[in-house]
CSV table of C-alpha atoms and ligand atoms in Angstrom, one decimal:
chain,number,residue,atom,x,y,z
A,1,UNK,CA,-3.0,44.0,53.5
A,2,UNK,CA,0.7,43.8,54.0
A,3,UNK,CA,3.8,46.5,54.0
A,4,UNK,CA,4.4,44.8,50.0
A,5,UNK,CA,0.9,45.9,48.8
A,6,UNK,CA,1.1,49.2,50.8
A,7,UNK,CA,4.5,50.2,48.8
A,8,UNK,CA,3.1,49.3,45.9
A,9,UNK,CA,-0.4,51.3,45.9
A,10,UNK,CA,1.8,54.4,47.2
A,11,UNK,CA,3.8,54.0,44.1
A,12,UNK,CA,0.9,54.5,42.1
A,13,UNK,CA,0.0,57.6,43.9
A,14,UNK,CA,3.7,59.0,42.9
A,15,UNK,CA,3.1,58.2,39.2
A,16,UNK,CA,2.3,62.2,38.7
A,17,UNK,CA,2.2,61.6,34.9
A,18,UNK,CA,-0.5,58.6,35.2
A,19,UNK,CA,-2.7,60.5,37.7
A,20,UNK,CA,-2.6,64.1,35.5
A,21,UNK,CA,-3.5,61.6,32.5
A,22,UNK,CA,-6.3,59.9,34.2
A,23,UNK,CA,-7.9,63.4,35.6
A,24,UNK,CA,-8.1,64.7,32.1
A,25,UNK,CA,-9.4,61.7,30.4
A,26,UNK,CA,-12.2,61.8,33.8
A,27,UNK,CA,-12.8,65.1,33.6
A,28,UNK,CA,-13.4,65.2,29.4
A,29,UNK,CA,-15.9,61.9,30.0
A,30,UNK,CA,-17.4,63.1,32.6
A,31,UNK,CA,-18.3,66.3,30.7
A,32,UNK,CA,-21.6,64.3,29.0
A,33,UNK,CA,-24.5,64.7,31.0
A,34,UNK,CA,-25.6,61.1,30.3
A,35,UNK,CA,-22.7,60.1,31.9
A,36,UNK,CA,-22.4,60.8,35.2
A,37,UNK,CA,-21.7,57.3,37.0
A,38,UNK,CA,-18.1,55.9,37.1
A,39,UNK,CA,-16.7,52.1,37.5
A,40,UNK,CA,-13.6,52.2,39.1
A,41,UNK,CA,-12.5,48.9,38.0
A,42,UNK,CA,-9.8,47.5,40.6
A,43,UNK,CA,-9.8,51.0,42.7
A,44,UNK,CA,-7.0,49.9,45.3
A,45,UNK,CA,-6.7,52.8,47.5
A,46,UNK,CA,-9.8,54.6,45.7
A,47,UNK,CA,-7.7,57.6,43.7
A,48,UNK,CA,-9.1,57.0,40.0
A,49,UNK,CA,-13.1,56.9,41.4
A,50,UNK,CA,-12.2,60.3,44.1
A,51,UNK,CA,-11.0,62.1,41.0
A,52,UNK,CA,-13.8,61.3,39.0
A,53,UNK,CA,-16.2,62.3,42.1
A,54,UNK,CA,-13.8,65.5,42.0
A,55,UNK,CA,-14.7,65.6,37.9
A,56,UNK,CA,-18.6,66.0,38.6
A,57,UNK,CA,-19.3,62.0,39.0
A,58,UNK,CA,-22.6,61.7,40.8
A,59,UNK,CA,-22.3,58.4,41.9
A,60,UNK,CA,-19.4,55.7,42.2
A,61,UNK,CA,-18.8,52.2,42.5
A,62,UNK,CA,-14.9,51.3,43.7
A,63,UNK,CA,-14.5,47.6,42.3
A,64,UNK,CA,-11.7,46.0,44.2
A,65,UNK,CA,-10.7,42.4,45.1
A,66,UNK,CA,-8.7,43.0,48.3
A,67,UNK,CA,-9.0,44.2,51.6
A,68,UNK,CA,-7.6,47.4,50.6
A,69,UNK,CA,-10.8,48.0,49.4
A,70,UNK,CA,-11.9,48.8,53.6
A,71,UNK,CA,-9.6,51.9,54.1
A,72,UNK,CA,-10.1,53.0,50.5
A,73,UNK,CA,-13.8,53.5,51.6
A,74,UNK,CA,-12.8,54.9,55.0
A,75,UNK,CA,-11.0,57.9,52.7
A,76,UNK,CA,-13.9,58.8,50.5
A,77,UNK,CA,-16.3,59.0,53.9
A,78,UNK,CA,-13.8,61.6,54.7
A,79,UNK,CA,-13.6,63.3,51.3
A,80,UNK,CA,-16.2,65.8,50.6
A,81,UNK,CA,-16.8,65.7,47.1
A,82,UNK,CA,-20.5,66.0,46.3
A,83,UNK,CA,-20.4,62.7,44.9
A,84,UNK,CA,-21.5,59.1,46.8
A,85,UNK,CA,-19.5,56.2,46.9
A,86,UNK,CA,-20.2,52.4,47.1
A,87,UNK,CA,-17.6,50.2,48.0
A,88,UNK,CA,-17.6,46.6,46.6
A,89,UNK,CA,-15.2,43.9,47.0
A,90,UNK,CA,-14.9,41.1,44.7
A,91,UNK,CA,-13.6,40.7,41.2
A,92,UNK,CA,-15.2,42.9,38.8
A,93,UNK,CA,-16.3,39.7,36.8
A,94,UNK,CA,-18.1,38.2,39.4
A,95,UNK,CA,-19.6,40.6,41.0
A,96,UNK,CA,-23.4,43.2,39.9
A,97,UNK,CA,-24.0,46.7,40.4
A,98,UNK,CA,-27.2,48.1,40.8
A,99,UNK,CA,-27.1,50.0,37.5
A,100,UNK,CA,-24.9,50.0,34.4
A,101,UNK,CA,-22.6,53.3,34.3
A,102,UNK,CA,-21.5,55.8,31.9
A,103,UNK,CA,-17.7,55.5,32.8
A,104,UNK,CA,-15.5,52.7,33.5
A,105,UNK,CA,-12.1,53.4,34.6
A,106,UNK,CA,-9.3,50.9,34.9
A,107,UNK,CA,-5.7,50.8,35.7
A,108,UNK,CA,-5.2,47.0,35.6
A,109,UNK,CA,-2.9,47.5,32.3
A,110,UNK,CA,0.5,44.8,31.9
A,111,UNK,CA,3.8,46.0,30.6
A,112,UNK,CA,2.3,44.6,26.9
A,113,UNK,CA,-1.2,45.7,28.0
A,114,UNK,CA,-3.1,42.3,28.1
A,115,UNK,CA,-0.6,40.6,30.9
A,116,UNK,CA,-2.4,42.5,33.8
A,117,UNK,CA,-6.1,41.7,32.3
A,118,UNK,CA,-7.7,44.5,31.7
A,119,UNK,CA,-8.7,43.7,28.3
A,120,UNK,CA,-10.8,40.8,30.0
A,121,UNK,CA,-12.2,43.1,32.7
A,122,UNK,CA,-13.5,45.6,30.2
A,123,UNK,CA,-14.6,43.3,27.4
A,124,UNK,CA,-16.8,42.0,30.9
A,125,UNK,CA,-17.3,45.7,31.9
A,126,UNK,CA,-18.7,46.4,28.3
A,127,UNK,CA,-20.9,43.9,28.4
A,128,UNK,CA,-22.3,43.4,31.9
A,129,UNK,CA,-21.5,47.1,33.4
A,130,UNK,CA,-21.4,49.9,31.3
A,131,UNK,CA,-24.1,51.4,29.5
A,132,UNK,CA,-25.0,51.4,25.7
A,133,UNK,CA,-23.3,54.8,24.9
A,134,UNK,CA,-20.6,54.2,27.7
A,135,UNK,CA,-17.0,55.3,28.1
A,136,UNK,CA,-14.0,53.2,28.9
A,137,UNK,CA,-10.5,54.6,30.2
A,138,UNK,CA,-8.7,54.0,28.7
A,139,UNK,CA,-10.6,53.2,25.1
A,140,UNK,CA,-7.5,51.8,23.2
A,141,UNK,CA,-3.5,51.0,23.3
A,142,UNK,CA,-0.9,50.6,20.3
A,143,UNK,CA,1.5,47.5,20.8
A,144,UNK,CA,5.3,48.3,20.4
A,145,UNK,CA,8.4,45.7,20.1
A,146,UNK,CA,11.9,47.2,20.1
A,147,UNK,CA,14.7,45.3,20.2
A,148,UNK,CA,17.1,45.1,23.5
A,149,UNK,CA,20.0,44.1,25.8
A,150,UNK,CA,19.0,43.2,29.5
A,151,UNK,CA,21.5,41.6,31.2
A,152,UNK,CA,19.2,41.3,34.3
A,153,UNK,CA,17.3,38.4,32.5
A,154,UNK,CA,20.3,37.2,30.6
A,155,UNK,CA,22.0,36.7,33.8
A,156,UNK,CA,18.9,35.2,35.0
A,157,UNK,CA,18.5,32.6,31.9
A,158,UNK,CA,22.5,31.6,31.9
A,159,UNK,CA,22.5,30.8,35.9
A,160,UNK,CA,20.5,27.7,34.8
A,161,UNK,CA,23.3,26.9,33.0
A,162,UNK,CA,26.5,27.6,35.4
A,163,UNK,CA,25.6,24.4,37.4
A,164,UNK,CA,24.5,25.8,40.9
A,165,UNK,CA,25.6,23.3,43.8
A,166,UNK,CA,27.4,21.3,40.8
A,167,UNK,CA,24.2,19.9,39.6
A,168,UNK,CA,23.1,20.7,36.2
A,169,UNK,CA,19.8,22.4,35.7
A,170,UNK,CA,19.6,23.2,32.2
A,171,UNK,CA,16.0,21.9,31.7
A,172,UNK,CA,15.2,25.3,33.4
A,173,UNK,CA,16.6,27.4,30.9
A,174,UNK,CA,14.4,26.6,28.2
A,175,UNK,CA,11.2,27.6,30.6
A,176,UNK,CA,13.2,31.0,31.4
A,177,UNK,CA,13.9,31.6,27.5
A,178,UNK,CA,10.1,30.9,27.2
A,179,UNK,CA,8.9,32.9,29.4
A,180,UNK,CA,7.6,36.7,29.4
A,181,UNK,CA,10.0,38.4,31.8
A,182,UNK,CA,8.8,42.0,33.9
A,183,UNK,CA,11.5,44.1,33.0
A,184,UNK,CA,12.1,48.0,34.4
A,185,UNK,CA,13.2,50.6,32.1
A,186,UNK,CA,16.1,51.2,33.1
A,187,UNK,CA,17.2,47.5,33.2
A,188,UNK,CA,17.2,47.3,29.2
A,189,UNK,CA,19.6,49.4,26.5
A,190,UNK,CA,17.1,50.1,23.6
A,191,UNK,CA,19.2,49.3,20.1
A,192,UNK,CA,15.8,49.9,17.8
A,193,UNK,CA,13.2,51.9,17.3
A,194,UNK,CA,9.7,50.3,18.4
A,195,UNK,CA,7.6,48.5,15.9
A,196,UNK,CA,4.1,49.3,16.2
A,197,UNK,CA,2.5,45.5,16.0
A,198,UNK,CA,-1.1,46.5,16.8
A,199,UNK,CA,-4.1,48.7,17.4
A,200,UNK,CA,-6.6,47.6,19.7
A,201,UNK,CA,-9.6,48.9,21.5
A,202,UNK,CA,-9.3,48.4,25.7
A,203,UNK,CA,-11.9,45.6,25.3
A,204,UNK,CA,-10.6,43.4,22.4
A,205,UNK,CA,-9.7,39.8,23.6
A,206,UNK,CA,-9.7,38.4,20.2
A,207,UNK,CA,-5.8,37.0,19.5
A,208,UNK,CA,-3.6,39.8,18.8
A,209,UNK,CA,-1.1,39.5,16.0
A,210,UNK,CA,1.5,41.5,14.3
A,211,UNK,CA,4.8,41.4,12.1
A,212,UNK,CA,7.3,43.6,11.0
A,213,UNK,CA,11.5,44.3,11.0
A,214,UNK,CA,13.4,46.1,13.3
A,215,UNK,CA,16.2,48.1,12.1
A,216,UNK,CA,19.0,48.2,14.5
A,217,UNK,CA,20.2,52.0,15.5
A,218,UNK,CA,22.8,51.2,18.0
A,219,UNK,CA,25.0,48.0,18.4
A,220,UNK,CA,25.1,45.8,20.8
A,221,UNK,CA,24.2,42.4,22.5
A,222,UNK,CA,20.5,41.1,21.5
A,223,UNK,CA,18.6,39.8,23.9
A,224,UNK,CA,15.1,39.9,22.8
A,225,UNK,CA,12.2,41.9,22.5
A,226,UNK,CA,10.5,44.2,24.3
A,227,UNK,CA,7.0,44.7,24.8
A,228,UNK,CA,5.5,48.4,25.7
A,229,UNK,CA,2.5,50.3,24.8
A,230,UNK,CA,1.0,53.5,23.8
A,231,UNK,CA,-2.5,54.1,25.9
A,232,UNK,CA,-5.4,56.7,24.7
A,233,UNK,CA,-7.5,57.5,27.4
A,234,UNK,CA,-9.8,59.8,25.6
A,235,UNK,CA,-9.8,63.6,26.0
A,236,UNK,CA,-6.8,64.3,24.1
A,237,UNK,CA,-5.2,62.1,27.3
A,238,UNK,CA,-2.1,59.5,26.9
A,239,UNK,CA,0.2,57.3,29.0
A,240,UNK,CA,3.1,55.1,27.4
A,241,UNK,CA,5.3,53.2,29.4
A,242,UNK,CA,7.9,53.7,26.8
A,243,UNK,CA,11.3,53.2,27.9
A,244,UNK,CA,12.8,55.9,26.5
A,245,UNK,CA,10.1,58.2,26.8
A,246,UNK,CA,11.0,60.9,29.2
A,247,UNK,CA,7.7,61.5,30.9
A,248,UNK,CA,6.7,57.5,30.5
A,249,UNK,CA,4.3,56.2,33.1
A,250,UNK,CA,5.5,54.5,35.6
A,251,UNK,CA,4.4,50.6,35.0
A,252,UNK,CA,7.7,47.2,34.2
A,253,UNK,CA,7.8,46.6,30.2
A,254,UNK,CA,8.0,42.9,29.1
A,255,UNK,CA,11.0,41.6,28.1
A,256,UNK,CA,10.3,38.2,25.3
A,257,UNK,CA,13.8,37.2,25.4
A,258,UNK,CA,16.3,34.5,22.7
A,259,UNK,CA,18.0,32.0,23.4
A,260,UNK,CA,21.3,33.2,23.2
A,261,UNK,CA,22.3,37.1,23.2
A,262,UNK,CA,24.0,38.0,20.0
A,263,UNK,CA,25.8,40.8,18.7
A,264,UNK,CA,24.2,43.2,16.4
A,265,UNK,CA,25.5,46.2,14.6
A,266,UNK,CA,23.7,49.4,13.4
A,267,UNK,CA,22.0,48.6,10.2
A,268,UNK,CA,21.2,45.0,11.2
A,269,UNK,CA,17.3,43.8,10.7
A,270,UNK,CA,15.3,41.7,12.7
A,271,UNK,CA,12.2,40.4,11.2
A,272,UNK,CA,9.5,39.6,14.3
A,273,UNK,CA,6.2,38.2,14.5
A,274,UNK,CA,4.2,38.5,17.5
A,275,UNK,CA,1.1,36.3,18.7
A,276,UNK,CA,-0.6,37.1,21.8
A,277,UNK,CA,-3.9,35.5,23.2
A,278,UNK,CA,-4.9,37.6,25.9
A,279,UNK,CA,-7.5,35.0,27.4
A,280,UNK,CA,-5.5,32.2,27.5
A,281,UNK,CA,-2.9,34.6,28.9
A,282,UNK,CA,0.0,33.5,26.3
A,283,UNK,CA,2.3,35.2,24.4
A,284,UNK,CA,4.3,33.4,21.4
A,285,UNK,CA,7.1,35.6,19.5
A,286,UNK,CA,9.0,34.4,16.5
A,287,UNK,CA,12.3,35.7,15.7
A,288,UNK,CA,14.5,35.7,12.8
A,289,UNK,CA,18.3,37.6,12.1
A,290,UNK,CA,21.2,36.8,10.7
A,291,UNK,CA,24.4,35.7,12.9
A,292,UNK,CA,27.5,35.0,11.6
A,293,UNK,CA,27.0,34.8,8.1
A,294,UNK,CA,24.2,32.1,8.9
A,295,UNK,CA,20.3,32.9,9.3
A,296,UNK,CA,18.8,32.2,12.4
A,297,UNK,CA,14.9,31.7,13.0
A,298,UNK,CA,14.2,31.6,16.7
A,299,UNK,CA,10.1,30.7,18.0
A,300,UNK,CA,9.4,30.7,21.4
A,301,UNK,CA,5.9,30.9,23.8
A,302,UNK,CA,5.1,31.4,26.9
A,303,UNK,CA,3.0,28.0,26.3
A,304,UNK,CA,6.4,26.5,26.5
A,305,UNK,CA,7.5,27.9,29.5
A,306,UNK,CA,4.8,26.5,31.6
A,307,UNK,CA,5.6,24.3,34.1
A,308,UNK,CA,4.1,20.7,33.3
A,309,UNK,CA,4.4,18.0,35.8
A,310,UNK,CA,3.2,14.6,33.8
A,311,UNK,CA,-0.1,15.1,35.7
A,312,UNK,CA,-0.6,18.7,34.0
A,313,UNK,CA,0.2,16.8,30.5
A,314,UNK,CA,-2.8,14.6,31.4
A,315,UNK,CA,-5.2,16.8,32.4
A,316,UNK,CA,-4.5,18.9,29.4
A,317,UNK,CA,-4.5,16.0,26.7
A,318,UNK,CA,-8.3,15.6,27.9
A,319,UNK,CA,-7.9,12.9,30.8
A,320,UNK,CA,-11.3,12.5,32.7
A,321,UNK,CA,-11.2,14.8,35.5
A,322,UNK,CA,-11.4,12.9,39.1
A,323,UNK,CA,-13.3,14.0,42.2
A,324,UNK,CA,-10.8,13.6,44.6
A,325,UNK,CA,-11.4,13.7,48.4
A,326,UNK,CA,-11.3,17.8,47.9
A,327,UNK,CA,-13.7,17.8,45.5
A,328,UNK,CA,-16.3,15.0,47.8
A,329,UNK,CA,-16.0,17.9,50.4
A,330,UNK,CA,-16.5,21.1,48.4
A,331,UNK,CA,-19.5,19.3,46.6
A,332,UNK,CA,-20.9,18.7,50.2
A,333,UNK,CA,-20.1,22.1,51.3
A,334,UNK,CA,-21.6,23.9,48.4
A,335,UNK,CA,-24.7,21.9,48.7
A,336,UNK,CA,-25.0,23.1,52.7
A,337,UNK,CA,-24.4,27.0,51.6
A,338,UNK,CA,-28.0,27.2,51.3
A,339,UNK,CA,-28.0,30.5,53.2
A,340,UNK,CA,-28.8,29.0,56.9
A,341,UNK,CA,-25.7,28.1,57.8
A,342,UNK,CA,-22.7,29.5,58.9
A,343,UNK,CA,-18.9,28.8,57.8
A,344,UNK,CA,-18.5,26.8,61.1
A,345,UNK,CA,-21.7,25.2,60.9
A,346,UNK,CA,-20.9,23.7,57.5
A,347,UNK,CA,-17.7,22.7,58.8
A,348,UNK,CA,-19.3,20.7,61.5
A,349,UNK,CA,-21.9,19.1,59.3
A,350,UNK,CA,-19.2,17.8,57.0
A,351,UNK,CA,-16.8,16.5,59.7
A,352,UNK,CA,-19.6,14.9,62.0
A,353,UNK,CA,-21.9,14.3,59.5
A,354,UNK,CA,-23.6,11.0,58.2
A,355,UNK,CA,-20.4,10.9,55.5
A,356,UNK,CA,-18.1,11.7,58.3
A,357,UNK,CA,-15.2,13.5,55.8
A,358,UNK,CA,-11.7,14.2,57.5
A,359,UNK,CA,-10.3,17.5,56.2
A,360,UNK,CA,-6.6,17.9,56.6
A,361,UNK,CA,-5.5,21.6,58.0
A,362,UNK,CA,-5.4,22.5,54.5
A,363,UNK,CA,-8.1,21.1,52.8
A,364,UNK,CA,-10.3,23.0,55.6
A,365,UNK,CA,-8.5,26.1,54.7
A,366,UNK,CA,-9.2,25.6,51.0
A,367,UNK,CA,-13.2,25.2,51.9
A,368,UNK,CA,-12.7,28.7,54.6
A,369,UNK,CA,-11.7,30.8,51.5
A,370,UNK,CA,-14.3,29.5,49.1
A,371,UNK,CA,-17.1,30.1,51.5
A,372,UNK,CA,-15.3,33.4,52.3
A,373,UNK,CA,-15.9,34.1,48.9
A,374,UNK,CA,-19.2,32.4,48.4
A,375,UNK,CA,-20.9,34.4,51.3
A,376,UNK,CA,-18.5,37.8,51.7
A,377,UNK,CA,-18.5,39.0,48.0
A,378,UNK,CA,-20.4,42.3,48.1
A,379,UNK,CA,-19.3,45.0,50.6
A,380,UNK,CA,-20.9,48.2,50.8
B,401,SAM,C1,-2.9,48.4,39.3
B,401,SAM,S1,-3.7,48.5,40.9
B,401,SAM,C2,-4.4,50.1,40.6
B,401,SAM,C3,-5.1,50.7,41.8
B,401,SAM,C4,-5.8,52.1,41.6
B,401,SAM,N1,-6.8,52.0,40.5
B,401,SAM,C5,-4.7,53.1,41.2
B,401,SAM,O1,-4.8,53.7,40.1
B,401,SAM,O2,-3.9,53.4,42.1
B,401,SAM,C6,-5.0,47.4,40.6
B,401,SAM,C7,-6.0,47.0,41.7
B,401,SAM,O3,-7.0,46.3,41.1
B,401,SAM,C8,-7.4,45.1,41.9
B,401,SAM,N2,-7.9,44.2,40.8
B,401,SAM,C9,-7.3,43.7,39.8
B,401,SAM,N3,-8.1,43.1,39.0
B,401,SAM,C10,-9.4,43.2,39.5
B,401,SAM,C11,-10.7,42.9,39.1
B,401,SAM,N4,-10.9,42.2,38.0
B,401,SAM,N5,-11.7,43.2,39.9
B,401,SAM,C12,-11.5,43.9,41.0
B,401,SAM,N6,-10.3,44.3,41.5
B,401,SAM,C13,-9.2,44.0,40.7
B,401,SAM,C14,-6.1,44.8,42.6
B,401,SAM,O4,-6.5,44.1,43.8
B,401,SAM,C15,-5.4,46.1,42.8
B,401,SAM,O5,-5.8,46.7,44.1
């Protein structure tokens, strides 16, 4: 855990909005005696799961993938609360919990919702964790587009095109203009009103897909769309990270951006269409205004903005897949993780063994983390 990931789990603690949100939505889920265990679904430094022990939780299990998850523990030993705590690490779609709960809660939400996963993790949660009756925080989120200038990504997208060192690197500018950009509020200048593109439930990872036409409100330069939401949490509780909203959430909005900014006037319509797959992750936006007299239909996706070396291309258009030396040695390795031998020991086997496999530096690093993970999934 560095200094990066300790700013940024204290900056959740200062979101006052998301926290009062949260406790309410806890506290109203938590009021069902059949409920009375609580998921905290990537818990980081433990705050959701301690306010639901605070709510009347009887029992909790903190979910997180890191090693933040060892401190986070460390807190709720020192937290009296009336409420125990079990501390796992590991994803929350890999690992089990002794029992299926009445409450999950989760704060792994994107700037458009689905670009931080939680609809994955609870469509999992739903099925593998919670029970029949269960609760999910939040249960559902509206999609909004509004139209917008940003001339943080702008600048970004036209570098590509200033020749940098006198070389050109335009090929980059079509990945950028393809590409879903993390954008702070006050980075963009709002010219519409949002355009509510869909209703979903916190667990739907069906495609999600919406059209409609902004009006513009205020001229200016546009740059694209962005993407924000609208979150129920239950209880009569709500977060939006709205950027004009004055008591938004704090969490980056996603900026879909053109190709080329161009000026709009108030009045002005923008017809969009919106396409997002939240288990692929891709997002694919299609565009169409007028510009100088002429109409212009823009379609862009985040497919597109991929970066695809010709071996990528293969792979995708269904080449065989090859074991490779890496693959020889994790075959070999997984076949020795029979539960007798340590990391080292493994190690030795497959060096000094009868196959006698050399592992480079890094290929021995790459086997260290999977058997990390094969052997050191589940904490308590
Ligand atoms: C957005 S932070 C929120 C932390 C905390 N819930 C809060 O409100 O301050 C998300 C945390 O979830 C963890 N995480 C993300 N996806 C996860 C998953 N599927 N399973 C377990 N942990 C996950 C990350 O490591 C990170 O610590």
């Amino acid at each position: 855990m560095g200094s990066a990931e300790l700013a940024e789990h204290a900056g959740y603690l200062a979101d006052t909005v998301k926290l009062g949100a949260y406790q309410t939505a806890l506290a109203s889920a938590l009021s069902n005696d059949r409920r009375t265990t609580v998921l905290d679904l990537g818990s980081g430094s433990g705050i959701l799961g301690l306010l639901a022990g605070r709510a009347g939780a009887r029992w909790v299990y903190a979910v997180d993938s890191g090693s933040i998850i060892g401190p986070a523990a460390d807190v709720a030993a020192s937290t009296a609360l009336g409420c125990g705590f079990r501390h796992i690490r590991g994803l929350s779609t890999e690992i089990e919990l002794p029992e299926r709960v009445g409450v999950a809660v989760c704060d792994q939400i994107g700037g458009f919702v689905y670009d931080a996963g939680v609809l994955e993790y609870f469509a999992d949660t739903r099925r593998r964790h919670l029970i029949d009756d269960g609760v999910l925080i939040p249960a559902s989120f509206r999609l909004y587009l509004t139209a917008v200038t940003c001339d943080h990504i702008r600048d970004q997208i036209e570098l590509w095109d200033s020749h940098p060192g006198g070389i050109d690197f335009s090929v980059f500018r079509d990945l950028a203009v393809n590409s879903e950009h993390k954008v702070q509020a006050d980075q963009v200048h709002v010219l519409s009103r949002g355009l509510e593109i869909a209703n979903i439930t916190s667990d739907h990872v069906d495609p999600i897909q919406g059209a409609g036409t902004l009006t513009v409100e205020s001229a200016g330069r546009f740059d694209g769309l962005l993407g924000w939401f609208d979150a129920d949490l239950g209880g009569g509780a709500t977060l939006t990270n709205d950027p004009v909203h004055p008591d938004r959430m704090r969490r980056w909005c996603n900026l879909y951006p053109i190709a080329r900014g161009v000026d709009v006037e108030a009045g002005d319509e923008i017809s969009v269409e919106m396409d997002v797959r939240p288990l692929l992750p891709a997002a694919s936006w299609r565009v169409r205004f007028t510009a100088l007299g002429a109409e212009v239909t823009e379609r862009h996706s985040t497919l597109l903005g991929e970066f695809l070396a010709p071996d990528d291309l293969a792979r995708s258009a269904g080449a065989p897949v090859q074991q490779a030396r890496l693959g020889k040695i994790l075959a070999k390795a997984l076949g020795l993780a029979d539960g007798t031998r340590s990391v080292g020991e493994i190690i030795g086997e497959i060096a000094n063994g009868p196959d006698r496999l050399e592992m480079s530096v890094s290929e021995e690093g790459t086997l260290r983390r999977l058997l990390a993970r094969l052997t050191e999934t589940q904490h308590s």
